[in-house]
PDB file of C-alpha atoms in Angstrom:
ATOM      1  CA  MET K  13     175.880  29.246 263.622  1.00 35.00           C
ATOM      2  CA  LYS K  14     175.032  27.783 260.209  1.00 38.00           C
ATOM      3  CA  VAL K  15     177.563  28.091 257.352  1.00 38.00           C
ATOM      4  CA  ILE K  16     176.140  28.873 253.876  1.00 39.00           C
ATOM      5  CA  PRO K  17     177.842  27.920 250.967  1.00 42.00           C
ATOM      6  CA  ARG K  18     179.077  30.877 248.624  1.00 44.00           C
ATOM      7  CA  GLU K  19     176.638  31.093 245.832  1.00 41.00           C
ATOM      8  CA  VAL K  20     176.981  32.347 242.220  1.00 44.00           C
ATOM      9  CA  GLU K  21     173.871  33.046 240.109  1.00 43.00           C
ATOM     10  CA  SER K  22     174.134  31.807 236.501  1.00 41.00           C
ATOM     11  CA  LYS K  23     172.743  33.430 233.347  1.00 45.00           C
ATOM     12  CA  ASN K  24     170.032  30.907 233.563  1.00 46.00           C
ATOM     13  CA  THR K  25     169.143  32.062 237.128  1.00 46.00           C
ATOM     14  CA  LYS K  26     170.118  28.832 238.513  1.00 50.00           C
ATOM     15  CA  VAL K  27     172.166  29.200 241.746  1.00 48.00           C
ATOM     16  CA  CYS K  28     175.355  26.896 242.033  1.00 50.00           C
ATOM     17  CA  THR K  29     177.371  26.422 244.849  1.00 50.00           C
ATOM     18  CA  TRP K  30     181.028  25.919 244.982  1.00 56.00           C
ATOM     19  CA  SER K  31     180.823  22.329 245.357  1.00 70.00           C
ATOM     20  CA  ARG K  32     179.499  18.978 243.321  1.00 74.00           C
ATOM     21  CA  GLU K  33     178.191  21.082 240.513  1.00 73.00           C
ATOM     22  CA  ILE K  34     181.354  23.382 239.944  1.00 73.00           C
ATOM     23  CA  ARG K  35     183.339  20.100 239.922  1.00 74.00           C
ATOM     24  CA  ALA K  36     181.098  18.555 237.580  1.00 76.00           C
ATOM     25  CA  LEU K  37     181.516  21.518 235.126  1.00 76.00           C
ATOM     26  CA  GLN K  38     185.161  21.595 235.594  1.00 78.00           C
ATOM     27  CA  LYS K  39     185.288  18.170 234.350  1.00 78.00           C
ATOM     28  CA  SER K  40     183.278  18.767 231.285  1.00 80.00           C
ATOM     29  CA  LEU K  41     185.385  21.735 230.038  1.00 90.00           C
ATOM     30  CA  LYS K  42     188.068  21.738 227.618  1.00 93.00           C
ATOM     31  CA  LEU K  43     189.724  24.966 226.064  1.00 95.00           C
ATOM     32  CA  SER K  44     188.707  25.211 222.308  1.00 96.00           C
ATOM     33  CA  LYS K  45     191.394  26.385 219.837  1.00 97.00           C
ATOM     34  CA  ILE K  46     189.898  29.909 219.543  1.00 97.00           C
ATOM     35  CA  GLN K  47     189.835  30.007 223.436  1.00 97.00           C
ATOM     36  CA  ARG K  48     193.625  29.113 223.650  1.00 97.00           C
ATOM     37  CA  GLU K  49     194.330  31.690 221.045  1.00 98.00           C
ATOM     38  CA  LEU K  50     192.313  34.386 222.902  1.00 98.00           C
ATOM     39  CA  ILE K  51     194.188  33.625 226.095  1.00 98.00           C
ATOM     40  CA  ILE K  52     197.365  34.022 224.779  1.00 97.00           C
ATOM     41  CA  GLY K  53     196.735  37.248 222.854  1.00 97.00           C
ATOM     42  CA  SER K  54     195.300  38.518 226.053  1.00 97.00           C
ATOM     43  CA  ILE K  55     197.591  37.592 228.432  1.00 97.00           C
ATOM     44  CA  LEU K  56     200.246  39.664 226.178  1.00 96.00           C
ATOM     45  CA  GLY K  57     197.746  42.372 226.531  1.00 95.00           C
ATOM     46  CA  ASP K  58     195.578  43.373 229.508  1.00 93.00           C
ATOM     47  CA  GLY K  59     194.420  39.766 230.350  1.00 95.00           C
ATOM     48  CA  CYS K  60     195.289  37.984 233.407  1.00 95.00           C
ATOM     49  CA  ILE K  61     195.589  34.285 234.784  1.00 97.00           C
ATOM     50  CA  ALA K  62     195.236  34.063 238.620  1.00 95.00           C
ATOM     51  CA  PHE K  63     195.137  31.707 241.292  1.00 94.00           C
ATOM     52  CA  ASN K  64     192.040  31.004 243.061  1.00 89.00           C
ATOM     53  CA  VAL K  65     191.800  31.718 246.880  1.00 86.00           C
ATOM     54  CA  HIS K  66     192.948  27.957 247.665  1.00 83.00           C
ATOM     55  CA  GLY K  67     195.913  28.298 245.509  1.00 86.00           C
ATOM     56  CA  LYS K  68     195.009  25.100 243.723  1.00 89.00           C
ATOM     57  CA  ASN K  69     193.650  26.385 240.042  1.00 92.00           C
ATOM     58  CA  CYS K  70     193.745  29.343 238.087  1.00 95.00           C
ATOM     59  CA  ARG K  71     191.102  31.388 236.368  1.00 95.00           C
ATOM     60  CA  PHE K  72     191.270  33.805 233.637  1.00 97.00           C
ATOM     61  CA  GLN K  73     190.322  37.562 233.973  1.00 97.00           C
ATOM     62  CA  VAL K  74     189.495  40.317 231.480  1.00 96.00           C
ATOM     63  CA  SER K  75     188.986  44.091 232.337  1.00 95.00           C
ATOM     64  CA  GLN K  76     188.754  46.730 230.309  1.00 95.00           C
ATOM     65  CA  THR K  77     187.598  50.324 230.326  1.00 95.00           C
ATOM     66  CA  ALA K  78     184.196  51.417 229.885  1.00 96.00           C
ATOM     67  CA  ALA K  79     184.600  52.292 226.421  1.00 95.00           C
ATOM     68  CA  GLN K  80     185.441  48.703 225.626  1.00 95.00           C
ATOM     69  CA  LYS K  81     182.307  47.189 226.910  1.00 96.00           C
ATOM     70  CA  SER K  82     181.442  45.382 223.905  1.00 97.00           C
ATOM     71  CA  TYR K  83     184.893  43.775 223.469  1.00 97.00           C
ATOM     72  CA  VAL K  84     184.530  42.577 226.943  1.00 96.00           C
ATOM     73  CA  LEU K  85     181.020  41.011 226.165  1.00 97.00           C
ATOM     74  CA  TRP K  86     182.664  39.610 223.155  1.00 97.00           C
ATOM     75  CA  LYS K  87     185.520  37.681 224.890  1.00 97.00           C
ATOM     76  CA  ARG K  88     182.860  36.731 227.660  1.00 97.00           C
ATOM     77  CA  SER K  89     180.944  35.283 224.844  1.00 96.00           C
ATOM     78  CA  ILE K  90     183.797  33.156 223.689  1.00 97.00           C
ATOM     79  CA  PHE K  91     184.021  31.771 227.399  1.00 96.00           C
ATOM     80  CA  ASP K  92     180.335  31.717 227.802  1.00 93.00           C
ATOM     81  CA  SER K  93     180.541  28.083 229.598  1.00 90.00           C
ATOM     82  CA  TRP K  94     183.417  28.998 231.453  1.00 93.00           C
ATOM     83  CA  SER K  95     181.607  31.849 233.374  1.00 89.00           C
ATOM     84  CA  LEU K  96     178.942  31.676 235.895  1.00 85.00           C
ATOM     85  CA  SER K  97     178.271  35.368 235.910  1.00 87.00           C
ATOM     86  CA  GLU K  98     177.942  38.196 233.449  1.00 92.00           C
ATOM     87  CA  PRO K  99     180.587  41.108 233.005  1.00 94.00           C
ATOM     88  CA  PHE K 100     180.326  43.561 236.083  1.00 95.00           C
ATOM     89  CA  TYR K 101     181.046  47.259 235.722  1.00 96.00           C
ATOM     90  CA  ASN K 102     183.709  48.466 238.458  1.00 95.00           C
ATOM     91  CA  VAL K 103     182.973  52.267 239.120  1.00 96.00           C
ATOM     92  CA  LYS K 104     186.226  52.750 240.841  1.00 96.00           C
ATOM     93  CA  THR K 105     188.046  51.757 237.958  1.00 94.00           C
ATOM     94  CA  ASN K 106     185.448  52.762 235.341  1.00 96.00           C
ATOM     95  CA  SER K 107     185.983  49.431 233.646  1.00 96.00           C
ATOM     96  CA  TRP K 108     184.064  46.027 232.793  1.00 97.00           C
ATOM     97  CA  ARG K 109     185.310  42.728 233.872  1.00 96.00           C
ATOM     98  CA  PHE K 110     184.587  39.088 233.863  1.00 95.00           C
ATOM     99  CA  ASN K 111     186.413  36.099 235.526  1.00 94.00           C
ATOM    100  CA  THR K 112     186.179  32.487 234.372  1.00 94.00           C
ATOM    101  CA  ILE K 113     185.772  29.528 236.861  1.00 90.00           C
ATOM    102  CA  SER K 114     188.949  28.412 238.254  1.00 91.00           C
ATOM    103  CA  HIS K 115     190.081  25.259 235.926  1.00 92.00           C
ATOM    104  CA  PRO K 116     193.387  23.218 235.752  1.00 92.00           C
ATOM    105  CA  GLU K 117     193.526  24.196 232.150  1.00 94.00           C
ATOM    106  CA  PHE K 118     194.466  27.735 233.080  1.00 96.00           C
ATOM    107  CA  ASN K 119     197.321  26.688 235.137  1.00 96.00           C
ATOM    108  CA  LEU K 120     199.387  25.834 232.122  1.00 96.00           C
ATOM    109  CA  TYR K 121     199.233  29.393 230.840  1.00 97.00           C
ATOM    110  CA  HIS K 122     200.193  30.641 234.526  1.00 97.00           C
ATOM    111  CA  GLN K 123     203.123  28.404 234.225  1.00 97.00           C
ATOM    112  CA  ILE K 124     204.069  29.565 231.029  1.00 97.00           C
ATOM    113  CA  PHE K 125     203.622  33.621 231.222  1.00 97.00           C
ATOM    114  CA  TYR K 126     204.254  34.187 235.029  1.00 97.00           C
ATOM    115  CA  ARG K 127     207.203  34.044 237.038  1.00 95.00           C
ATOM    116  CA  ASP K 128     207.631  35.225 240.534  1.00 93.00           C
ATOM    117  CA  GLY K 129     204.159  36.681 240.286  1.00 90.00           C
ATOM    118  CA  LYS K 130     204.997  38.865 237.189  1.00 95.00           C
ATOM    119  CA  LYS K 131     203.819  38.720 233.832  1.00 96.00           C
ATOM    120  CA  ILE K 132     206.648  37.535 231.410  1.00 97.00           C
ATOM    121  CA  VAL K 133     207.324  36.767 227.657  1.00 96.00           C
ATOM    122  CA  PRO K 134     208.297  33.083 227.456  1.00 96.00           C
ATOM    123  CA  ASP K 135     211.375  31.905 225.618  1.00 95.00           C
ATOM    124  CA  ASP K 136     209.296  30.125 223.200  1.00 95.00           C
ATOM    125  CA  ILE K 137     206.713  32.763 222.133  1.00 95.00           C
ATOM    126  CA  ASP K 138     207.572  32.277 218.667  1.00 93.00           C
ATOM    127  CA  GLN K 139     206.212  28.816 219.153  1.00 94.00           C
ATOM    128  CA  LEU K 140     203.002  30.143 220.990  1.00 95.00           C
ATOM    129  CA  LEU K 141     202.143  33.657 219.098  1.00 94.00           C
ATOM    130  CA  VAL K 142     201.451  31.786 215.738  1.00 95.00           C
ATOM    131  CA  SER K 143     197.596  32.954 215.375  1.00 96.00           C
ATOM    132  CA  ALA K 144     196.452  35.918 213.743  1.00 97.00           C
ATOM    133  CA  LEU K 145     193.733  35.946 216.314  1.00 98.00           C
ATOM    134  CA  SER K 146     196.012  36.023 218.981  1.00 97.00           C
ATOM    135  CA  VAL K 147     198.148  38.918 217.468  1.00 96.00           C
ATOM    136  CA  ALA K 148     194.734  40.612 216.757  1.00 96.00           C
ATOM    137  CA  ILE K 149     193.497  40.289 220.545  1.00 97.00           C
ATOM    138  CA  TRP K 150     197.110  41.445 221.612  1.00 96.00           C
ATOM    139  CA  PHE K 151     196.728  44.636 219.476  1.00 96.00           C
ATOM    140  CA  MET K 152     193.139  45.219 220.506  1.00 96.00           C
ATOM    141  CA  ASP K 153     194.057  45.070 224.158  1.00 95.00           C
ATOM    142  CA  ASP K 154     197.457  47.116 224.065  1.00 93.00           C
ATOM    143  CA  GLY K 155     197.659  48.464 220.472  1.00 92.00           C
ATOM    144  CA  THR K 156     197.357  52.087 219.387  1.00 92.00           C
ATOM    145  CA  ARG K 157     197.831  53.763 216.099  1.00 89.00           C
ATOM    146  CA  GLY K 158     200.913  55.931 215.621  1.00 80.00           C
ATOM    147  CA  PRO K 159     200.866  59.707 216.015  1.00 79.00           C
ATOM    148  CA  GLN K 160     201.787  59.932 212.343  1.00 82.00           C
ATOM    149  CA  HIS K 161     201.781  56.580 210.501  1.00 85.00           C
ATOM    150  CA  GLY K 162     202.097  52.912 211.331  1.00 90.00           C
ATOM    151  CA  TYR K 163     200.730  50.996 214.955  1.00 91.00           C
ATOM    152  CA  THR K 164     202.404  50.359 218.102  1.00 90.00           C
ATOM    153  CA  LEU K 165     202.201  47.433 220.587  1.00 90.00           C
ATOM    154  CA  ASN K 166     202.319  49.011 224.186  1.00 91.00           C
ATOM    155  CA  THR K 167     204.871  46.470 225.814  1.00 92.00           C
ATOM    156  CA  GLN K 168     206.424  48.906 228.376  1.00 92.00           C
ATOM    157  CA  ASN K 169     205.351  46.723 231.149  1.00 91.00           C
ATOM    158  CA  PHE K 170     207.586  43.967 229.930  1.00 94.00           C
ATOM    159  CA  SER K 171     211.570  43.764 230.471  1.00 94.00           C
ATOM    160  CA  ARG K 172     213.917  44.653 227.771  1.00 95.00           C
ATOM    161  CA  GLU K 173     214.753  41.200 227.535  1.00 95.00           C
ATOM    162  CA  ASP K 174     211.051  40.375 227.322  1.00 95.00           C
ATOM    163  CA  ASN K 175     210.667  43.072 224.428  1.00 94.00           C
ATOM    164  CA  GLU K 176     213.662  41.618 222.723  1.00 94.00           C
ATOM    165  CA  LYS K 177     212.009  38.127 222.592  1.00 94.00           C
ATOM    166  CA  LEU K 178     209.090  39.766 220.799  1.00 90.00           C
ATOM    167  CA  MET K 179     210.957  41.062 218.057  1.00 88.00           C
ATOM    168  CA  ILE K 180     210.068  37.839 216.186  1.00 69.00           C
TER     169      ILE K 180
END
């Protein structure tokens, strides 16, 4: 029985295997300031940092409802060189999603924002959430306009203690 490596078609229609080419790509990539700011805002919102199947490196994942397709495409454009496939539509969840490749740079964000597999607000959030772009991304992910006046960030998934950290 012959084993065929898992393949992903990139936007150049060149087929990449999970081997030498991917490792070379990983070595050539470094997160930009804008990408780091987008990650921070996204993690506080709807974004996710998850380990790959081997548990060695993490990937960044974005998923939004179908109505937010253009927003997903914009985020994907910021991570163009980090993702080997275009965003895809999930019929079951009526959402658009994309993933980046697994990379050691994402491991730091998992270490900072996750405890025991659950997303948390780190103690030094005031040092991390300093960019207007990060706040804007967070709001676009989880913000709403109030019923009368004002705006709200939906933080119900965080603990009371984590919510208190966000009151900076």
